[in-house]
PDB file of C-alpha atoms in Angstrom:
ATOM      1  CA  UNK O   1     -10.405 -22.032  11.775  1.00 87.00           C
ATOM      2  CA  UNK O   2      -9.254 -24.762   8.993  1.00 92.00           C
ATOM      3  CA  UNK O   3      -5.623 -23.845   7.489  1.00 95.00           C
ATOM      4  CA  UNK O   4      -3.753 -25.225   4.545  1.00 96.00           C
ATOM      5  CA  UNK O   5       0.061 -25.071   4.868  1.00 97.00           C
ATOM      6  CA  UNK O   6       1.645 -24.673   1.688  1.00 96.00           C
ATOM      7  CA  UNK O   7       5.983 -25.360   2.572  1.00 94.00           C
ATOM      8  CA  UNK O   8       9.029 -27.962   1.766  1.00 92.00           C
ATOM      9  CA  UNK O   9      10.722 -26.746   4.595  1.00 92.00           C
ATOM     10  CA  UNK O  10      10.284 -29.820   6.278  1.00 93.00           C
ATOM     11  CA  UNK O  11      11.398 -28.634   9.430  1.00 92.00           C
ATOM     12  CA  UNK O  12      10.205 -24.425   8.821  1.00 92.00           C
ATOM     13  CA  UNK O  13       6.761 -26.373   8.294  1.00 92.00           C
ATOM     14  CA  UNK O  14       6.719 -28.650  11.288  1.00 94.00           C
ATOM     15  CA  UNK O  15       7.645 -26.247  13.478  1.00 93.00           C
ATOM     16  CA  UNK O  16       4.596 -23.398  11.707  1.00 93.00           C
ATOM     17  CA  UNK O  17       1.909 -26.806  11.538  1.00 94.00           C
ATOM     18  CA  UNK O  18       2.220 -27.600  15.605  1.00 94.00           C
ATOM     19  CA  UNK O  19       2.010 -23.775  16.289  1.00 93.00           C
ATOM     20  CA  UNK O  20      -0.938 -24.023  15.340  1.00 94.00           C
ATOM     21  CA  UNK O  21      -2.323 -27.109  15.924  1.00 94.00           C
ATOM     22  CA  UNK O  22      -1.652 -25.589  19.470  1.00 93.00           C
ATOM     23  CA  UNK O  23      -4.257 -23.247  18.391  1.00 92.00           C
ATOM     24  CA  UNK O  24      -7.021 -25.218  18.243  1.00 91.00           C
ATOM     25  CA  UNK O  25      -6.767 -24.827  15.061  1.00 93.00           C
ATOM     26  CA  UNK O  26      -7.704 -28.119  11.885  1.00 93.00           C
ATOM     27  CA  UNK O  27      -4.303 -27.581   9.460  1.00 95.00           C
ATOM     28  CA  UNK O  28      -3.393 -29.608   6.893  1.00 95.00           C
ATOM     29  CA  UNK O  29       0.145 -29.667   5.553  1.00 96.00           C
ATOM     30  CA  UNK O  30       1.362 -30.224   1.852  1.00 95.00           C
ATOM     31  CA  UNK O  31       4.860 -29.977   0.780  1.00 94.00           C
ATOM     32  CA  UNK O  32       4.158 -28.592  -3.051  1.00 93.00           C
ATOM     33  CA  UNK O  33       1.960 -26.102  -5.243  1.00 92.00           C
ATOM     34  CA  UNK O  34       1.015 -29.336  -7.317  1.00 93.00           C
ATOM     35  CA  UNK O  35      -0.066 -31.198  -3.902  1.00 93.00           C
ATOM     36  CA  UNK O  36      -1.628 -27.646  -2.197  1.00 94.00           C
ATOM     37  CA  UNK O  37      -4.031 -26.739  -5.419  1.00 93.00           C
ATOM     38  CA  UNK O  38      -5.576 -31.240  -5.352  1.00 91.00           C
ATOM     39  CA  UNK O  39      -6.199 -30.170  -1.133  1.00 93.00           C
ATOM     40  CA  UNK O  40      -7.641 -27.201  -2.594  1.00 91.00           C
ATOM     41  CA  UNK O  41      -9.980 -28.710  -4.632  1.00 86.00           C
ATOM     42  CA  UNK O  42     -11.399 -31.714  -1.998  1.00 83.00           C
ATOM     43  CA  UNK O  43     -11.710 -29.138   1.192  1.00 86.00           C
ATOM     44  CA  UNK O  44     -12.266 -25.830   1.959  1.00 86.00           C
ATOM     45  CA  UNK O  45      -9.589 -23.903   4.344  1.00 91.00           C
ATOM     46  CA  UNK O  46     -10.447 -20.411   5.771  1.00 89.00           C
ATOM     47  CA  UNK O  47      -6.682 -19.392   5.251  1.00 93.00           C
ATOM     48  CA  UNK O  48      -4.167 -21.073   2.847  1.00 96.00           C
ATOM     49  CA  UNK O  49      -0.190 -20.202   3.849  1.00 96.00           C
ATOM     50  CA  UNK O  50       1.668 -20.308   0.245  1.00 95.00           C
ATOM     51  CA  UNK O  51       6.076 -20.977   0.287  1.00 93.00           C
ATOM     52  CA  UNK O  52       6.812 -18.617  -1.863  1.00 90.00           C
ATOM     53  CA  UNK O  53       9.468 -20.915  -3.167  1.00 88.00           C
ATOM     54  CA  UNK O  54       8.169 -24.364  -3.523  1.00 89.00           C
ATOM     55  CA  UNK O  55       9.010 -27.476  -6.223  1.00 81.00           C
ATOM     56  CA  UNK O  56       7.401 -28.344  -9.202  1.00 82.00           C
ATOM     57  CA  UNK O  57       4.122 -24.728  -8.452  1.00 90.00           C
ATOM     58  CA  UNK O  58       5.613 -22.226  -6.377  1.00 92.00           C
ATOM     59  CA  UNK O  59       3.680 -20.584  -3.417  1.00 92.00           C
ATOM     60  CA  UNK O  60       3.112 -17.188  -6.291  1.00 91.00           C
ATOM     61  CA  UNK O  61       2.151 -19.226  -9.642  1.00 94.00           C
ATOM     62  CA  UNK O  62      -0.309 -21.078  -6.859  1.00 94.00           C
ATOM     63  CA  UNK O  63      -1.592 -18.078  -6.036  1.00 92.00           C
ATOM     64  CA  UNK O  64      -2.374 -16.760  -9.897  1.00 90.00           C
ATOM     65  CA  UNK O  65      -3.799 -20.147 -10.806  1.00 91.00           C
ATOM     66  CA  UNK O  66      -6.634 -19.771  -7.764  1.00 91.00           C
ATOM     67  CA  UNK O  67      -7.746 -16.953  -8.516  1.00 86.00           C
ATOM     68  CA  UNK O  68      -7.837 -16.702 -12.206  1.00 84.00           C
ATOM     69  CA  UNK O  69     -10.594 -19.827 -10.787  1.00 83.00           C
ATOM     70  CA  UNK O  70     -11.293 -16.802  -9.273  1.00 75.00           C
ATOM     71  CA  UNK O  71     -10.826 -18.174  -5.837  1.00 82.00           C
ATOM     72  CA  UNK O  72     -12.235 -16.574  -3.155  1.00 77.00           C
ATOM     73  CA  UNK O  73     -10.744 -17.963  -0.279  1.00 83.00           C
ATOM     74  CA  UNK O  74      -8.005 -16.166   1.708  1.00 88.00           C
ATOM     75  CA  UNK O  75      -4.583 -16.965   0.879  1.00 92.00           C
ATOM     76  CA  UNK O  76      -1.085 -14.669   2.673  1.00 93.00           C
ATOM     77  CA  UNK O  77       2.199 -15.216   1.351  1.00 91.00           C
ATOM     78  CA  UNK O  78       5.583 -16.575   3.486  1.00 91.00           C
ATOM     79  CA  UNK O  79       8.331 -15.102   1.850  1.00 85.00           C
ATOM     80  CA  UNK O  80      12.361 -14.237   2.281  1.00 83.00           C
ATOM     81  CA  UNK O  81      11.315 -11.371  -0.266  1.00 76.00           C
ATOM     82  CA  UNK O  82      10.603  -8.268   1.060  1.00 72.00           C
ATOM     83  CA  UNK O  83      11.071  -5.111  -1.357  1.00 76.00           C
ATOM     84  CA  UNK O  84       8.496  -2.904  -2.858  1.00 75.00           C
ATOM     85  CA  UNK O  85       9.237  -4.773  -6.311  1.00 80.00           C
ATOM     86  CA  UNK O  86       8.737  -8.350  -5.061  1.00 77.00           C
ATOM     87  CA  UNK O  87       5.768  -7.940  -2.875  1.00 78.00           C
ATOM     88  CA  UNK O  88       4.223  -6.130  -5.802  1.00 80.00           C
ATOM     89  CA  UNK O  89       4.235  -9.641  -7.509  1.00 81.00           C
ATOM     90  CA  UNK O  90       2.759 -10.977  -4.672  1.00 79.00           C
ATOM     91  CA  UNK O  91       0.138  -8.647  -4.517  1.00 81.00           C
ATOM     92  CA  UNK O  92      -0.474  -8.760  -8.404  1.00 81.00           C
ATOM     93  CA  UNK O  93      -0.986 -13.073  -7.848  1.00 84.00           C
ATOM     94  CA  UNK O  94      -4.107 -12.094  -5.827  1.00 84.00           C
ATOM     95  CA  UNK O  95      -1.851 -13.110  -2.500  1.00 87.00           C
ATOM     96  CA  UNK O  96      -4.321 -11.152   0.611  1.00 86.00           C
ATOM     97  CA  UNK O  97      -1.428 -10.438   2.221  1.00 87.00           C
ATOM     98  CA  UNK O  98       2.444 -10.846   3.045  1.00 83.00           C
ATOM     99  CA  UNK O  99       4.634 -11.908   5.410  1.00 87.00           C
ATOM    100  CA  UNK O 100       8.184 -11.969   5.664  1.00 85.00           C
ATOM    101  CA  UNK O 101      10.913 -14.810   6.966  1.00 85.00           C
ATOM    102  CA  UNK O 102      11.487 -14.346  10.009  1.00 84.00           C
ATOM    103  CA  UNK O 103       8.725 -13.517  11.515  1.00 86.00           C
ATOM    104  CA  UNK O 104       7.496 -14.266  15.279  1.00 87.00           C
ATOM    105  CA  UNK O 105       4.679 -16.579  15.410  1.00 89.00           C
ATOM    106  CA  UNK O 106       2.609 -13.952  17.261  1.00 89.00           C
ATOM    107  CA  UNK O 107       2.836 -11.667  14.147  1.00 88.00           C
ATOM    108  CA  UNK O 108       1.146 -14.974  12.082  1.00 91.00           C
ATOM    109  CA  UNK O 109      -1.405 -15.686  13.817  1.00 90.00           C
ATOM    110  CA  UNK O 110      -2.366 -12.115  13.580  1.00 88.00           C
ATOM    111  CA  UNK O 111      -1.820 -12.259  10.029  1.00 88.00           C
ATOM    112  CA  UNK O 112      -3.858 -15.775   9.767  1.00 91.00           C
ATOM    113  CA  UNK O 113      -6.701 -14.569  11.950  1.00 86.00           C
ATOM    114  CA  UNK O 114      -7.107 -10.704   9.918  1.00 81.00           C
ATOM    115  CA  UNK O 115      -7.067 -12.393   6.738  1.00 84.00           C
ATOM    116  CA  UNK O 116      -9.988 -15.344   7.942  1.00 82.00           C
ATOM    117  CA  UNK O 117     -11.645 -12.164   9.400  1.00 74.00           C
ATOM    118  CA  UNK O 118     -11.949 -10.178   6.835  1.00 66.00           C
ATOM    119  CA  UNK O 119     -12.724 -13.169   4.311  1.00 62.00           C
ATOM    120  CA  UNK O 120     -16.010 -13.709   6.719  1.00 58.00           C
ATOM    121  CA  UNK O 121     -17.516 -10.220   7.283  1.00 50.00           C
ATOM    122  CA  UNK O 122     -20.540  -9.569   4.769  1.00 44.00           C
ATOM    123  CA  UNK O 123     -20.904  -6.068   4.188  1.00 44.00           C
ATOM    124  CA  UNK O 124     -24.214  -4.380   4.033  1.00 48.00           C
ATOM    125  CA  UNK O 125     -24.016  -3.574   0.418  1.00 49.00           C
ATOM    126  CA  UNK O 126     -23.679  -0.218  -0.985  1.00 77.00           C
ATOM    127  CA  UNK O 127     -21.713   2.216  -3.156  1.00 84.00           C
ATOM    128  CA  UNK O 128     -19.105   4.435  -2.622  1.00 85.00           C
ATOM    129  CA  UNK O 129     -18.479   7.165  -4.559  1.00 88.00           C
ATOM    130  CA  UNK O 130     -15.336   9.522  -5.544  1.00 87.00           C
ATOM    131  CA  UNK O 131     -14.632  10.924  -8.254  1.00 88.00           C
ATOM    132  CA  UNK O 132     -15.622   8.758 -11.604  1.00 90.00           C
ATOM    133  CA  UNK O 133     -15.050   5.712  -9.321  1.00 93.00           C
ATOM    134  CA  UNK O 134     -17.361   3.690  -7.460  1.00 93.00           C
ATOM    135  CA  UNK O 135     -16.871   0.872  -4.822  1.00 92.00           C
ATOM    136  CA  UNK O 136     -19.237  -1.788  -3.702  1.00 87.00           C
ATOM    137  CA  UNK O 137     -19.115  -2.554  -0.610  1.00 80.00           C
ATOM    138  CA  UNK O 138     -21.408  -5.779  -0.938  1.00 74.00           C
ATOM    139  CA  UNK O 139     -19.395  -7.387  -3.680  1.00 77.00           C
ATOM    140  CA  UNK O 140     -16.007  -6.072  -3.004  1.00 80.00           C
ATOM    141  CA  UNK O 141     -15.743  -4.586  -6.822  1.00 86.00           C
ATOM    142  CA  UNK O 142     -14.479  -1.595  -8.175  1.00 92.00           C
ATOM    143  CA  UNK O 143     -16.107   0.026 -11.000  1.00 93.00           C
ATOM    144  CA  UNK O 144     -14.203   3.331 -13.297  1.00 93.00           C
ATOM    145  CA  UNK O 145     -16.189   4.125 -16.228  1.00 86.00           C
ATOM    146  CA  UNK O 146     -16.679   0.693 -17.843  1.00 89.00           C
ATOM    147  CA  UNK O 147     -14.227  -1.011 -16.426  1.00 91.00           C
ATOM    148  CA  UNK O 148     -14.841  -2.938 -14.239  1.00 93.00           C
ATOM    149  CA  UNK O 149     -12.099  -3.897 -11.695  1.00 92.00           C
ATOM    150  CA  UNK O 150     -10.969  -6.562  -9.036  1.00 88.00           C
ATOM    151  CA  UNK O 151      -9.904  -6.110  -5.655  1.00 88.00           C
ATOM    152  CA  UNK O 152      -7.710  -8.590  -3.050  1.00 84.00           C
ATOM    153  CA  UNK O 153      -9.019  -7.997   0.436  1.00 82.00           C
ATOM    154  CA  UNK O 154      -6.116  -6.072   1.331  1.00 84.00           C
ATOM    155  CA  UNK O 155      -6.465  -3.654  -1.643  1.00 88.00           C
ATOM    156  CA  UNK O 156     -10.883  -3.550  -0.585  1.00 89.00           C
ATOM    157  CA  UNK O 157     -10.000  -2.209   3.062  1.00 87.00           C
ATOM    158  CA  UNK O 158      -7.309   0.245   1.374  1.00 91.00           C
ATOM    159  CA  UNK O 159      -9.435   1.729  -1.271  1.00 93.00           C
ATOM    160  CA  UNK O 160     -12.641   1.582   0.626  1.00 90.00           C
ATOM    161  CA  UNK O 161     -10.876   4.360   3.459  1.00 90.00           C
ATOM    162  CA  UNK O 162      -9.633   6.094   0.712  1.00 93.00           C
ATOM    163  CA  UNK O 163     -12.772   6.432  -0.578  1.00 91.00           C
ATOM    164  CA  UNK O 164     -14.584   7.352   2.056  1.00 85.00           C
ATOM    165  CA  UNK O 165     -12.401  10.432   3.506  1.00 87.00           C
ATOM    166  CA  UNK O 166     -12.286  11.850  -0.448  1.00 88.00           C
ATOM    167  CA  UNK O 167     -10.040  15.011   0.326  1.00 88.00           C
ATOM    168  CA  UNK O 168      -8.703  13.698   3.513  1.00 87.00           C
ATOM    169  CA  UNK O 169      -4.705  13.046   4.498  1.00 89.00           C
ATOM    170  CA  UNK O 170      -4.439   9.889   6.171  1.00 90.00           C
ATOM    171  CA  UNK O 171      -1.007   9.433   7.671  1.00 88.00           C
ATOM    172  CA  UNK O 172       0.425   5.895   7.013  1.00 88.00           C
ATOM    173  CA  UNK O 173      -0.300   5.553  10.875  1.00 85.00           C
ATOM    174  CA  UNK O 174      -3.874   5.151  10.702  1.00 84.00           C
ATOM    175  CA  UNK O 175      -4.148   3.291   7.843  1.00 88.00           C
ATOM    176  CA  UNK O 176      -2.294   0.871   8.983  1.00 85.00           C
ATOM    177  CA  UNK O 177      -4.086   0.482  12.038  1.00 81.00           C
ATOM    178  CA  UNK O 178      -6.938   0.302   9.565  1.00 80.00           C
ATOM    179  CA  UNK O 179      -5.729  -3.033   7.892  1.00 81.00           C
ATOM    180  CA  UNK O 180      -3.062  -4.419   9.889  1.00 79.00           C
ATOM    181  CA  UNK O 181      -4.212  -2.983  13.737  1.00 74.00           C
ATOM    182  CA  UNK O 182      -1.930  -1.519  16.221  1.00 62.00           C
ATOM    183  CA  UNK O 183      -0.088  -4.535  17.413  1.00 63.00           C
ATOM    184  CA  UNK O 184       1.215  -6.334  13.551  1.00 69.00           C
ATOM    185  CA  UNK O 185       4.861  -5.608  12.985  1.00 70.00           C
ATOM    186  CA  UNK O 186       3.868  -4.946   9.550  1.00 72.00           C
ATOM    187  CA  UNK O 187       6.885  -3.375   7.577  1.00 69.00           C
ATOM    188  CA  UNK O 188       6.011  -0.092   5.581  1.00 71.00           C
ATOM    189  CA  UNK O 189       7.257  -1.063   2.100  1.00 76.00           C
ATOM    190  CA  UNK O 190       3.945  -3.108   2.581  1.00 80.00           C
ATOM    191  CA  UNK O 191       1.609  -0.361   2.477  1.00 86.00           C
ATOM    192  CA  UNK O 192       3.965   1.286  -0.410  1.00 88.00           C
ATOM    193  CA  UNK O 193       2.803  -2.169  -2.205  1.00 88.00           C
ATOM    194  CA  UNK O 194      -0.384  -2.253  -1.498  1.00 88.00           C
ATOM    195  CA  UNK O 195      -0.259   1.697  -2.875  1.00 92.00           C
ATOM    196  CA  UNK O 196       1.618   0.756  -5.387  1.00 91.00           C
ATOM    197  CA  UNK O 197      -0.313  -1.788  -7.100  1.00 90.00           C
ATOM    198  CA  UNK O 198      -4.016  -0.043  -6.357  1.00 93.00           C
ATOM    199  CA  UNK O 199      -2.998   2.824  -8.334  1.00 92.00           C
ATOM    200  CA  UNK O 200      -1.569   0.497 -11.204  1.00 91.00           C
ATOM    201  CA  UNK O 201      -5.365  -1.143 -11.501  1.00 92.00           C
ATOM    202  CA  UNK O 202      -7.668   2.232 -10.666  1.00 93.00           C
ATOM    203  CA  UNK O 203      -5.801   4.653 -12.727  1.00 90.00           C
ATOM    204  CA  UNK O 204      -5.316   4.252 -16.356  1.00 89.00           C
ATOM    205  CA  UNK O 205      -3.325   6.342 -19.136  1.00 85.00           C
ATOM    206  CA  UNK O 206      -5.282   9.307 -20.011  1.00 84.00           C
ATOM    207  CA  UNK O 207      -7.114   8.678 -16.972  1.00 87.00           C
ATOM    208  CA  UNK O 208      -6.987  11.432 -13.436  1.00 89.00           C
ATOM    209  CA  UNK O 209      -4.474   9.680 -10.470  1.00 91.00           C
ATOM    210  CA  UNK O 210      -6.821   9.760  -8.117  1.00 93.00           C
ATOM    211  CA  UNK O 211      -4.190   8.530  -4.845  1.00 92.00           C
ATOM    212  CA  UNK O 212      -1.892  10.840  -3.656  1.00 92.00           C
ATOM    213  CA  UNK O 213       1.526  10.733  -2.229  1.00 91.00           C
ATOM    214  CA  UNK O 214       1.174  13.117   0.939  1.00 90.00           C
ATOM    215  CA  UNK O 215       5.313  13.046   1.449  1.00 88.00           C
ATOM    216  CA  UNK O 216       6.780  12.149   4.983  1.00 86.00           C
ATOM    217  CA  UNK O 217       2.726  11.572   5.730  1.00 88.00           C
ATOM    218  CA  UNK O 218       0.682   9.374   3.715  1.00 91.00           C
ATOM    219  CA  UNK O 219      -1.717   9.300   1.261  1.00 93.00           C
ATOM    220  CA  UNK O 220      -5.083  10.872  -0.044  1.00 92.00           C
ATOM    221  CA  UNK O 221      -7.583  10.521  -2.840  1.00 92.00           C
ATOM    222  CA  UNK O 222      -8.329  13.337  -4.673  1.00 90.00           C
ATOM    223  CA  UNK O 223      -8.639  13.026  -8.463  1.00 86.00           C
ATOM    224  CA  UNK O 224      -5.628  14.451 -10.440  1.00 78.00           C
ATOM    225  CA  UNK O 225      -5.188  15.618 -14.360  1.00 66.00           C
ATOM    226  CA  UNK O 226      -1.308  14.910 -15.082  1.00 54.00           C
ATOM    227  CA  UNK O 227      -0.162  17.538 -16.593  1.00 45.00           C
ATOM    228  CA  UNK O 228       1.990  16.713 -19.970  1.00 44.00           C
ATOM    229  CA  UNK O 229       4.411  19.091 -21.323  1.00 42.00           C
ATOM    230  CA  UNK O 230       4.397  19.454 -25.161  1.00 40.00           C
TER     231      UNK O 230
END
């Protein structure tokens, strides 16, 4: 597996770099967002690890620029920001996953492997439908009406499991296990952030709301008309 780390903190970056080398990974380490972009133009990486706060260009800016250029590789964001609003900002920029500092190395390794594995899995091309929403599992593109919806890897996984269980309530624990695995120490804020962003992408004003929050349990996909008082 080939990894690029973009981290300006010398001590922390070196720690991660050395640990990944011990896992027999090929690792490049740069100290700024601009350097990360230069390396990505010339090398193929399984996963890019971006620190949010870096000089010249932040990890957030690098992530957004890559996705705007239709970069399809895995992107994992490192950050000290852990609120749902912060997570949504990063996911909107195109990050596949988040890990909040401080963290255990085994958790970082699990996230790296998950992002890399997902980016290589080729699902057979088939279309899943729920209400007026369609999801192509081959291209990982969603469509609602005439509107095409771009999805990150995690968003695709979340939408896929909800659509395939249309009308069923899925506990949060089941969703977390499906997307991150039982061994992950992921914060509940991550799932909430993904759901919020996915809603923003698939539910436009005037359309039926498709993802329902079942308080204290989890989520389900089911069309619900928005009733507005006159």
